[in-house]
Short mmCIF file of C-alpha atoms in Angstrom, two decimals:
data_model
loop_
_atom_site.label_atom_id
_atom_site.label_comp_id
_atom_site.label_asym_id
_atom_site.label_seq_id
_atom_site.Cartn_x
_atom_site.Cartn_y
_atom_site.Cartn_z
CA MET J 154 22.86 -17.95 -0.91
CA SER J 155 22.55 -20.47 -3.79
CA SER J 156 20.87 -18.46 -6.20
CA GLU J 157 19.78 -14.84 -6.55
CA LEU J 158 16.62 -13.70 -4.39
CA LEU J 159 14.72 -11.00 -6.30
CA ASN J 160 11.89 -8.68 -5.29
CA TRP J 161 8.69 -9.12 -7.54
CA ALA J 162 9.70 -6.43 -9.98
CA GLY J 163 13.32 -7.50 -10.35
CA ASN J 164 14.86 -4.16 -9.31
CA VAL J 165 16.21 -5.27 -5.85
CA THR J 166 18.37 -8.21 -5.58
CA PHE J 167 18.39 -9.08 -1.77
CA ARG J 168 21.98 -9.51 -0.34
CA ALA J 169 21.18 -11.39 2.92
CA ARG J 170 24.03 -14.15 3.86
CA ARG J 171 21.12 -16.51 4.80
CA VAL J 172 17.39 -16.80 4.48
CA HIS J 173 15.78 -18.67 7.50
CA ARG J 174 12.50 -20.44 7.15
CA PRO J 175 11.27 -21.67 10.57
CA SER J 176 8.46 -23.65 10.87
CA THR J 177 7.33 -23.19 14.48
CA LEU J 178 7.15 -20.02 16.77
CA GLU J 179 9.97 -21.68 18.83
CA ASP J 180 12.14 -21.84 15.73
CA LEU J 181 11.56 -18.27 14.95
CA ARG J 182 12.21 -17.07 18.36
CA ALA J 183 15.63 -18.96 18.44
CA THR J 184 16.61 -17.48 15.02
CA VAL J 185 15.71 -13.97 16.01
CA ALA J 186 17.77 -14.23 19.15
CA GLY J 187 20.68 -15.92 17.49
CA SER J 188 21.04 -13.18 14.78
CA SER J 189 23.08 -10.23 14.95
CA ARG J 190 20.84 -8.46 12.43
CA ILE J 191 17.71 -9.76 10.91
CA ARG J 192 14.87 -8.65 8.73
CA ALA J 193 11.45 -9.99 8.08
CA LEU J 194 10.77 -11.04 4.38
CA GLY J 195 7.06 -10.96 3.10
CA THR J 196 5.97 -11.34 -0.41
CA ARG J 197 8.62 -9.17 -1.84
CA HIS J 198 6.24 -6.74 -3.58
CA SER J 199 8.15 -3.81 -2.28
CA PHE J 200 10.05 -1.63 -5.00
CA SER J 201 12.20 0.06 -2.18
CA ASP J 202 14.92 -1.65 -0.37
CA VAL J 203 12.90 -1.62 3.04
CA ALA J 204 13.41 -5.62 3.51
CA ASP J 205 16.97 -5.74 2.14
CA THR J 206 19.85 -6.56 4.32
CA THR J 207 23.33 -8.01 4.13
CA ALA J 208 22.67 -9.94 7.16
CA ASP J 209 20.04 -12.42 7.73
CA LEU J 210 16.35 -12.58 6.35
CA VAL J 211 13.63 -14.43 7.81
CA SER J 212 10.56 -15.85 6.02
CA LEU J 213 7.48 -16.99 7.83
CA GLU J 214 6.32 -19.05 4.78
CA ASN J 215 6.80 -22.27 6.50
CA MET J 216 4.87 -21.43 9.61
CA PRO J 217 1.12 -22.46 9.96
CA PRO J 218 -1.31 -20.08 8.19
CA ALA J 219 -3.58 -19.70 11.15
CA ILE J 220 -6.76 -17.55 10.76
CA THR J 221 -9.14 -17.29 13.80
CA ILE J 222 -12.44 -15.43 13.58
CA ASP J 223 -13.94 -13.80 16.74
CA PRO J 224 -17.44 -13.20 15.85
CA VAL J 225 -18.28 -11.55 19.07
CA ALA J 226 -15.55 -9.03 18.95
CA SER J 227 -15.76 -8.43 15.28
CA THR J 228 -11.96 -9.35 14.81
CA VAL J 229 -9.96 -11.92 12.85
CA THR J 230 -6.68 -12.97 14.05
CA VAL J 231 -4.09 -14.04 11.24
CA ALA J 232 -0.71 -15.17 10.73
CA GLY J 233 1.77 -12.55 9.56
CA GLN J 234 2.70 -14.44 6.49
CA VAL J 235 -1.03 -14.97 5.29
CA ARG J 236 -1.87 -13.04 2.06
CA TYR J 237 -5.01 -10.83 1.73
CA ALA J 238 -6.54 -13.16 -0.90
CA GLU J 239 -6.40 -16.13 1.51
CA LEU J 240 -7.79 -14.15 4.40
CA ALA J 241 -10.70 -12.61 2.40
CA ALA J 242 -11.92 -16.17 1.09
CA GLU J 243 -12.13 -17.54 4.66
CA LEU J 244 -13.61 -14.27 6.03
CA ASP J 245 -16.34 -14.32 3.56
CA ALA J 246 -17.00 -17.81 3.81
CA ALA J 247 -17.74 -17.07 7.58
CA GLY J 248 -19.94 -14.19 6.65
CA PHE J 249 -17.39 -11.25 7.52
CA ALA J 250 -15.44 -8.75 5.55
CA LEU J 251 -12.59 -6.25 5.72
CA ALA J 252 -13.42 -2.58 5.10
CA ASN J 253 -11.08 -2.36 2.25
CA LEU J 254 -8.33 -4.20 0.14
CA ALA J 255 -5.37 -2.89 -1.83
CA SER J 256 -4.95 -3.17 -5.75
CA LEU J 257 -3.20 -6.61 -5.31
CA PRO J 258 -4.63 -9.23 -2.87
CA HIS J 259 -1.44 -11.06 -3.36
CA ILE J 260 0.36 -9.19 -0.51
CA SER J 261 0.92 -10.39 3.06
CA VAL J 262 -1.09 -8.85 5.88
CA ALA J 263 1.84 -8.03 7.96
CA GLY J 264 4.09 -6.87 5.04
CA ALA J 265 1.32 -4.64 3.81
CA CYS J 266 0.44 -2.98 7.16
CA ALA J 267 4.19 -2.27 8.00
CA THR J 268 4.67 -0.16 4.82
CA GLY J 269 1.29 1.63 5.04
CA THR J 270 -0.49 0.02 2.22
CA HIS J 271 -3.98 1.14 1.12
CA GLY J 272 -6.87 0.93 -1.10
CA SER J 273 -9.32 3.93 -1.90
CA GLY J 274 -12.45 5.66 -0.49
CA VAL J 275 -12.76 8.92 1.49
CA ARG J 276 -14.16 6.85 4.51
CA ASN J 277 -11.73 4.05 4.20
CA THR J 278 -8.20 4.18 6.05
CA THR J 279 -5.00 2.56 5.24
CA LEU J 280 -4.97 -1.14 5.63
CA PRO J 281 -3.05 -0.75 9.00
CA GLY J 282 -5.71 1.35 10.08
CA SER J 283 -7.87 -1.82 10.90
CA VAL J 284 -5.18 -3.21 13.15
CA ARG J 285 -6.39 -3.96 16.64
CA ARG J 286 -3.52 -5.86 17.91
CA LEU J 287 -0.05 -7.35 16.99
CA ASP J 288 1.98 -10.08 18.29
CA LEU J 289 5.86 -9.49 17.62
CA VAL J 290 8.95 -11.42 18.20
CA MET J 291 11.34 -9.10 19.81
CA ALA J 292 15.14 -8.74 19.60
CA ASP J 293 15.68 -11.15 22.61
CA GLY J 294 13.39 -13.67 21.10
CA ASP J 295 10.43 -12.98 23.57
CA VAL J 296 6.95 -12.32 22.01
CA ARG J 297 5.14 -9.20 22.69
CA THR J 298 1.51 -8.30 22.17
CA ILE J 299 0.57 -4.69 21.99
CA GLY J 300 -3.04 -3.39 21.34
CA ARG J 301 -4.93 -0.43 20.35
CA GLY J 302 -5.11 1.74 23.43
CA ASP J 303 -1.57 0.68 24.76
CA PRO J 304 1.18 3.20 25.10
CA GLY J 305 2.96 3.73 21.81
CA PHE J 306 0.64 1.65 19.70
CA PRO J 307 -0.03 4.17 17.00
CA GLY J 308 3.72 3.60 16.16
CA VAL J 309 3.53 -0.01 15.83
CA PRO J 310 1.22 -0.91 12.69
CA VAL J 311 3.34 0.94 10.30
CA SER J 312 6.81 -0.14 11.67
CA LEU J 313 8.99 -0.67 8.55
CA GLY J 314 9.87 -3.93 10.18
CA ALA J 315 12.09 -2.05 12.69
CA LEU J 316 10.39 -3.33 15.88
CA GLY J 317 10.21 -6.85 15.63
CA VAL J 318 8.99 -9.97 13.40
CA VAL J 319 5.13 -9.80 13.46
CA THR J 320 3.65 -13.34 13.84
CA ALA J 321 0.14 -12.31 14.17
CA VAL J 322 -2.26 -9.29 13.57
CA THR J 323 -5.58 -8.85 14.69
CA LEU J 324 -7.83 -6.93 12.49
CA ASP J 325 -11.34 -5.50 12.74
CA VAL J 326 -13.90 -6.90 10.55
CA GLU J 327 -17.58 -6.26 9.57
CA PRO J 328 -20.39 -8.20 8.10
CA ALA J 329 -19.92 -9.32 4.55
CA TYR J 330 -21.25 -7.14 1.84
CA GLU J 331 -21.63 -7.12 -1.90
CA VAL J 332 -19.87 -4.46 -4.30
CA ALA J 333 -20.34 -3.47 -7.98
CA GLN J 334 -17.75 -1.51 -9.81
CA THR J 335 -18.21 0.21 -13.12
CA VAL J 336 -15.53 1.71 -15.39
CA HIS J 337 -15.98 4.97 -17.20
CA LEU J 338 -13.96 6.00 -19.91
CA ASP J 339 -12.42 9.42 -20.82
CA LEU J 340 -13.25 12.14 -18.24
CA PRO J 341 -11.59 15.51 -18.96
CA VAL J 342 -8.81 16.32 -16.12
CA ALA J 343 -10.36 19.79 -15.91
CA ALA J 344 -13.94 18.57 -15.25
CA ALA J 345 -12.63 16.05 -12.81
CA LEU J 346 -10.70 18.47 -10.83
CA ASP J 347 -13.34 21.10 -11.08
CA ASN J 348 -15.56 18.82 -9.19
CA PHE J 349 -13.06 16.65 -7.44
CA ARG J 350 -14.44 16.26 -4.05
CA GLU J 351 -18.05 15.35 -5.56
CA LEU J 352 -16.28 12.70 -7.90
CA VAL J 353 -14.22 10.88 -5.33
CA SER J 354 -17.05 10.88 -2.65
CA CYS J 355 -19.53 9.46 -5.04
CA ALA J 356 -19.21 5.75 -4.08
CA TYR J 357 -17.66 3.62 -1.59
CA SER J 358 -14.30 3.59 -3.42
CA VAL J 359 -13.39 5.77 -6.67
CA CYS J 360 -9.93 5.34 -8.50
CA LEU J 361 -8.76 7.67 -11.40
CA PHE J 362 -6.37 6.46 -14.22
CA THR J 363 -4.46 8.41 -16.72
CA ASP J 364 -1.26 8.00 -18.73
CA TRP J 365 -0.85 11.65 -19.16
CA ALA J 366 -0.72 11.38 -22.94
CA GLU J 367 -3.51 13.82 -22.87
CA GLN J 368 -5.40 15.92 -20.34
CA VAL J 369 -7.68 13.17 -19.71
CA PHE J 370 -8.43 10.61 -17.12
CA THR J 371 -8.66 7.49 -19.33
CA GLN J 372 -10.90 5.39 -16.67
CA VAL J 373 -12.85 6.25 -13.47
CA TRP J 374 -13.35 3.07 -11.51
CA VAL J 375 -16.53 3.49 -9.61
CA ILE J 376 -16.83 0.91 -6.80
CA ALA J 377 -20.27 1.00 -5.16
CA ARG J 378 -21.64 -0.97 -2.12
CA THR J 379 -24.90 -2.69 -3.06
CA ASP J 380 -26.18 -1.69 0.51
CA GLU J 381 -25.76 1.94 -0.22
CA PRO J 382 -27.38 4.45 -2.61
CA GLU J 383 -26.49 4.03 -6.12
CA PRO J 384 -23.84 6.73 -7.30
CA LYS J 385 -25.59 9.79 -8.70
CA ILE J 386 -22.34 11.09 -10.26
CA VAL J 387 -23.15 9.70 -13.75
CA ARG J 388 -26.20 11.99 -14.16
CA GLU J 389 -24.06 15.21 -13.70
CA PRO J 390 -23.73 17.27 -16.73
CA TRP J 391 -19.93 17.61 -16.36
CA PHE J 392 -19.42 13.79 -15.99
CA THR J 393 -19.07 13.13 -19.65
CA ALA J 394 -17.22 9.81 -19.28
CA GLN J 395 -19.02 6.74 -20.83
CA PRO J 396 -19.27 3.24 -19.15
CA ALA J 397 -17.08 0.74 -20.55
CA THR J 398 -19.02 -2.09 -22.29
CA ARG J 399 -16.25 -4.76 -21.45
CA ASP J 400 -13.84 -5.17 -18.55
CA VAL J 401 -10.67 -3.32 -18.97
CA HIS J 402 -7.37 -3.27 -17.68
CA PRO J 403 -6.01 -0.05 -15.92
CA VAL J 404 -3.51 -0.03 -19.01
CA ILE J 405 -6.10 0.00 -21.49
CA THR J 406 -3.91 -1.88 -24.26
CA ASN J 407 -3.38 -4.64 -21.78
CA SER J 408 -5.57 -7.74 -21.22
CA ALA J 409 -8.18 -7.59 -18.64
CA ALA J 410 -7.95 -11.26 -17.97
CA ALA J 411 -6.54 -10.64 -14.68
CA CYS J 412 -8.61 -7.99 -13.52
CA THR J 413 -11.72 -8.13 -11.40
CA THR J 414 -15.22 -8.22 -12.82
CA GLN J 415 -16.49 -4.62 -13.80
CA ARG J 416 -19.66 -3.42 -15.83
CA GLY J 417 -21.78 -3.02 -12.70
CA ILE J 418 -22.19 -6.72 -12.06
CA PRO J 419 -22.53 -7.21 -8.33
CA GLY J 420 -20.22 -9.61 -6.40
CA ARG J 421 -18.69 -10.52 -3.17
CA TRP J 422 -16.70 -7.56 -1.57
CA HIS J 423 -13.31 -9.38 -1.96
CA THR J 424 -13.99 -10.10 -5.69
CA ARG J 425 -14.36 -6.34 -6.48
CA LEU J 426 -12.30 -4.12 -4.21
CA SER J 427 -9.04 -5.34 -5.53
CA HIS J 428 -8.26 -4.42 -9.13
CA PHE J 429 -6.82 -7.94 -9.83
CA ARG J 430 -7.81 -11.46 -9.38
CA PRO J 431 -5.92 -13.42 -6.76
CA GLU J 432 -5.81 -16.31 -8.95
CA CYS J 433 -4.15 -14.51 -11.55
CA THR J 434 -0.75 -12.84 -11.86
CA PRO J 435 -1.51 -9.19 -12.43
CA SER J 436 1.41 -8.55 -14.59
CA SER J 437 4.92 -9.82 -15.17
CA GLY J 438 6.58 -7.31 -12.56
CA GLU J 439 8.29 -5.37 -15.63
CA GLU J 440 7.51 -2.14 -14.01
CA LEU J 441 8.71 0.35 -11.44
CA GLN J 442 6.49 2.30 -8.93
CA SER J 443 6.47 5.39 -6.95
CA GLU J 444 3.43 7.04 -5.14
CA TYR J 445 2.93 10.25 -2.90
CA ALA J 446 0.34 11.00 -0.46
CA VAL J 447 -0.93 14.52 -0.50
CA PRO J 448 -3.13 16.05 2.14
CA ALA J 449 -6.70 16.09 0.66
CA ALA J 450 -6.84 19.92 0.92
CA HIS J 451 -3.90 20.25 -1.54
CA ALA J 452 -5.10 17.36 -3.89
CA VAL J 453 -6.30 19.63 -6.80
CA PRO J 454 -3.52 21.99 -7.13
CA ALA J 455 -1.06 18.95 -6.71
CA LEU J 456 -2.90 17.23 -9.69
CA ARG J 457 -2.79 20.43 -11.69
CA ALA J 458 0.89 20.64 -11.01
CA ILE J 459 1.48 16.97 -12.41
CA ALA J 460 -0.77 17.85 -15.38
CA GLY J 461 1.71 20.64 -16.16
CA ILE J 462 4.49 18.33 -16.61
CA ALA J 463 2.44 15.62 -18.39
CA GLU J 464 4.72 15.85 -21.64
CA ALA J 465 7.90 14.92 -19.47
CA VAL J 466 6.15 12.03 -17.48
CA HIS J 467 4.35 10.36 -20.12
CA PRO J 468 7.27 8.87 -22.15
CA VAL J 469 8.44 6.80 -19.26
CA LEU J 470 4.87 6.11 -17.61
CA GLN J 471 2.64 3.16 -17.91
CA ILE J 472 -0.25 4.48 -15.78
CA CYS J 473 -1.05 6.94 -12.97
CA GLU J 474 -3.63 6.14 -10.26
CA VAL J 475 -5.38 8.73 -8.15
CA ARG J 476 -7.02 7.43 -4.97
CA THR J 477 -8.30 8.72 -1.78
CA VAL J 478 -7.48 7.61 2.06
CA ALA J 479 -9.20 8.64 5.34
CA ALA J 480 -7.16 10.16 7.90
CA ASP J 481 -5.64 7.89 10.78
CA ASP J 482 -3.58 8.44 13.89
CA LEU J 483 -0.68 5.91 12.94
CA TRP J 484 2.69 7.77 13.24
CA LEU J 485 4.25 6.54 9.89
CA SER J 486 1.04 6.23 7.80
CA PRO J 487 0.79 8.27 4.75
CA ALA J 488 -2.48 9.54 5.95
CA TYR J 489 -1.39 10.37 9.56
CA GLY J 490 -3.42 13.39 10.82
CA THR J 491 -5.05 14.11 7.43
CA ASP J 492 -7.37 13.07 4.79
CA THR J 493 -5.20 12.15 1.85
CA VAL J 494 -5.19 11.84 -1.86
CA THR J 495 -2.49 9.36 -3.36
CA ILE J 496 -0.86 9.79 -6.78
CA HIS J 497 0.62 6.51 -7.94
CA PHE J 498 3.02 6.20 -10.86
CA THR J 499 3.60 2.86 -12.54
CA TRP J 500 6.68 3.41 -14.76
CA ILE J 501 8.62 1.48 -17.40
CA PRO J 502 11.31 -0.75 -16.03
CA ASP J 503 14.24 1.59 -17.19
CA GLU J 504 15.60 2.76 -13.99
CA ARG J 505 17.84 5.78 -15.20
CA PRO J 506 14.93 7.80 -17.09
CA VAL J 507 12.52 6.76 -14.24
CA ARG J 508 14.65 8.21 -11.67
CA GLU J 509 14.75 11.44 -13.47
CA ALA J 510 11.09 11.59 -13.88
CA ILE J 511 10.69 10.88 -10.05
CA ARG J 512 12.95 13.79 -9.36
CA LEU J 513 10.61 16.01 -11.48
CA VAL J 514 7.63 14.86 -9.69
CA GLU J 515 8.84 15.33 -6.33
CA GLU J 516 10.06 18.79 -7.30
CA CYS J 517 6.55 19.52 -8.55
CA LEU J 518 4.75 18.06 -5.57
CA ALA J 519 7.40 19.71 -3.05
CA PRO J 520 4.79 22.63 -2.20
CA PHE J 521 2.10 20.06 -1.12
CA ALA J 522 3.74 18.20 1.76
CA ALA J 523 3.55 14.88 -0.52
CA ARG J 524 4.78 11.82 1.63
CA PRO J 525 6.48 9.06 -0.50
CA HIS J 526 5.23 5.46 -0.12
CA TRP J 527 7.54 3.58 2.14
CA ALA J 528 7.74 0.60 -0.24
CA LYS J 529 8.17 2.33 -3.59
CA LEU J 530 10.81 4.45 -5.12
CA THR J 531 11.89 7.92 -4.14
CA GLU J 532 14.59 10.51 -4.76
CA MET J 533 13.39 12.54 -1.57
CA SER J 534 16.15 12.84 1.13
CA PRO J 535 15.64 11.24 4.51
CA ASP J 536 15.81 14.66 6.20
CA ARG J 537 12.86 15.63 3.87
CA VAL J 538 10.97 12.41 4.57
CA ARG J 539 11.28 12.77 8.26
CA SER J 540 10.15 16.28 8.30
CA LEU J 541 6.78 15.18 6.68
CA TYR J 542 5.70 13.07 9.90
CA PRO J 543 5.28 14.99 12.92
CA ARG J 544 5.63 11.96 15.29
CA PHE J 545 8.92 10.66 13.57
CA ASP J 546 10.96 11.37 16.52
CA ASP J 547 8.55 9.39 18.78
CA PHE J 548 8.74 6.50 16.52
CA ARG J 549 12.65 6.58 16.63
CA SER J 550 12.23 6.48 20.43
CA LEU J 551 9.88 3.42 19.96
CA VAL J 552 12.56 1.77 17.87
CA ARG J 553 15.08 2.27 20.76
CA GLU J 554 12.69 1.03 23.40
CA TYR J 555 11.81 -2.16 21.19
CA ASP J 556 15.04 -2.93 19.71
CA PRO J 557 17.83 -1.16 21.71
CA VAL J 558 20.57 -3.60 19.97
CA GLY J 559 19.50 -2.68 16.38
CA ARG J 560 18.87 -6.27 15.54
CA PHE J 561 15.99 -5.29 13.10
CA ALA J 562 18.06 -2.46 11.46
CA ASN J 563 18.99 -2.44 7.99
CA PRO J 564 20.44 0.05 5.40
CA PHE J 565 16.81 1.55 4.76
CA THR J 566 16.26 2.20 8.45
CA ASP J 567 19.81 3.31 9.01
CA ARG J 568 19.04 5.99 6.39
CA TYR J 569 15.80 7.15 7.70
CA LEU J 570 16.14 6.44 11.55
CA HIS J 571 19.70 6.92 12.15
CA ASP J 572 20.75 9.62 9.50
CA GLY J 573 22.61 6.96 7.38
CA SER J 574 24.63 5.48 10.29
CA PRO J 575 24.12 2.10 11.45
CA ALA J 576 22.15 1.62 14.69
#
């Protein structure tokens, strides 16, 4: 390649010998069939090497960004490279909505689904939980469509790019709605954990933030749908957090200019569910991230364990976010088979001390069956990761069925699917 291709954070330098940018489906099919090994490249927001390869990369950025809404079936079919911000604006204009969005609307639909990305809310599944159907270019260049109810479907939405190149995703949609989000400042960790279920269930989506400098959740983001009852949590005597009088960034010292509107001001669903505005760059990418999904039943002891290592974590931490995700049946989803609480760490961009902190966090969370996010950093062994997914062997069988020649394999999938040996 003529110049280095980096991920968003700059901690991964892609090693591909070529980057293909087909403009038609036929071009894409020929590109895949003609490559010995190839990986799909999305918006490069992953912190792990999930998309990296020493062979070929293929980007769909030059293909038509098709979005087709079916109001009768309550679905939308979207080209794999389309970003959530683009999809949300078009859906809302037609009177429809997605159930949830991730913190960043800048990420592609196919890439976010393939890595199990999520938003928050005790009733809300991961983003791939809304997938009804996918179209994939297979290893031989043929196109295959697989839908909900087909054999093996639960293994396909969160695929780590190992099954094929996703060209279209069909998602469930619902009537558009409005949301108001209010940020409350400084809730003691003890009060939050003593009343954790009530707190995280008080609204459509709730997010907790802390830098662990003190035993305080510095921010509680309460995101409520306007067609549902107002959250009553603010009237509880233990809820001593005070509403912010201005919009704030999760890292309180940062400018909130890129953040979505707060202060309880209602707005369209897609202008509130994400933390950041699509027209703004949320940060410079000068950070590293890791995240762990813990069964909801273990969430409080897991968070208390993290609180116990706060002094060691704080010096290399920018912010920690706690969210909830409803259970689903997708084999490699962080919420497979269980309601989940996710503990997310945004670290400083200094890999050596951050890796040390990650090892400490993972040791701390080991008793709680914490699943690391596929697209973020982890020090957990592949054997340990595999043990956390009851259907992992079924997924490996699905990979052999879909890609018997290992065309979509890369070092990441070699580690997790093939014990470190190339497929």
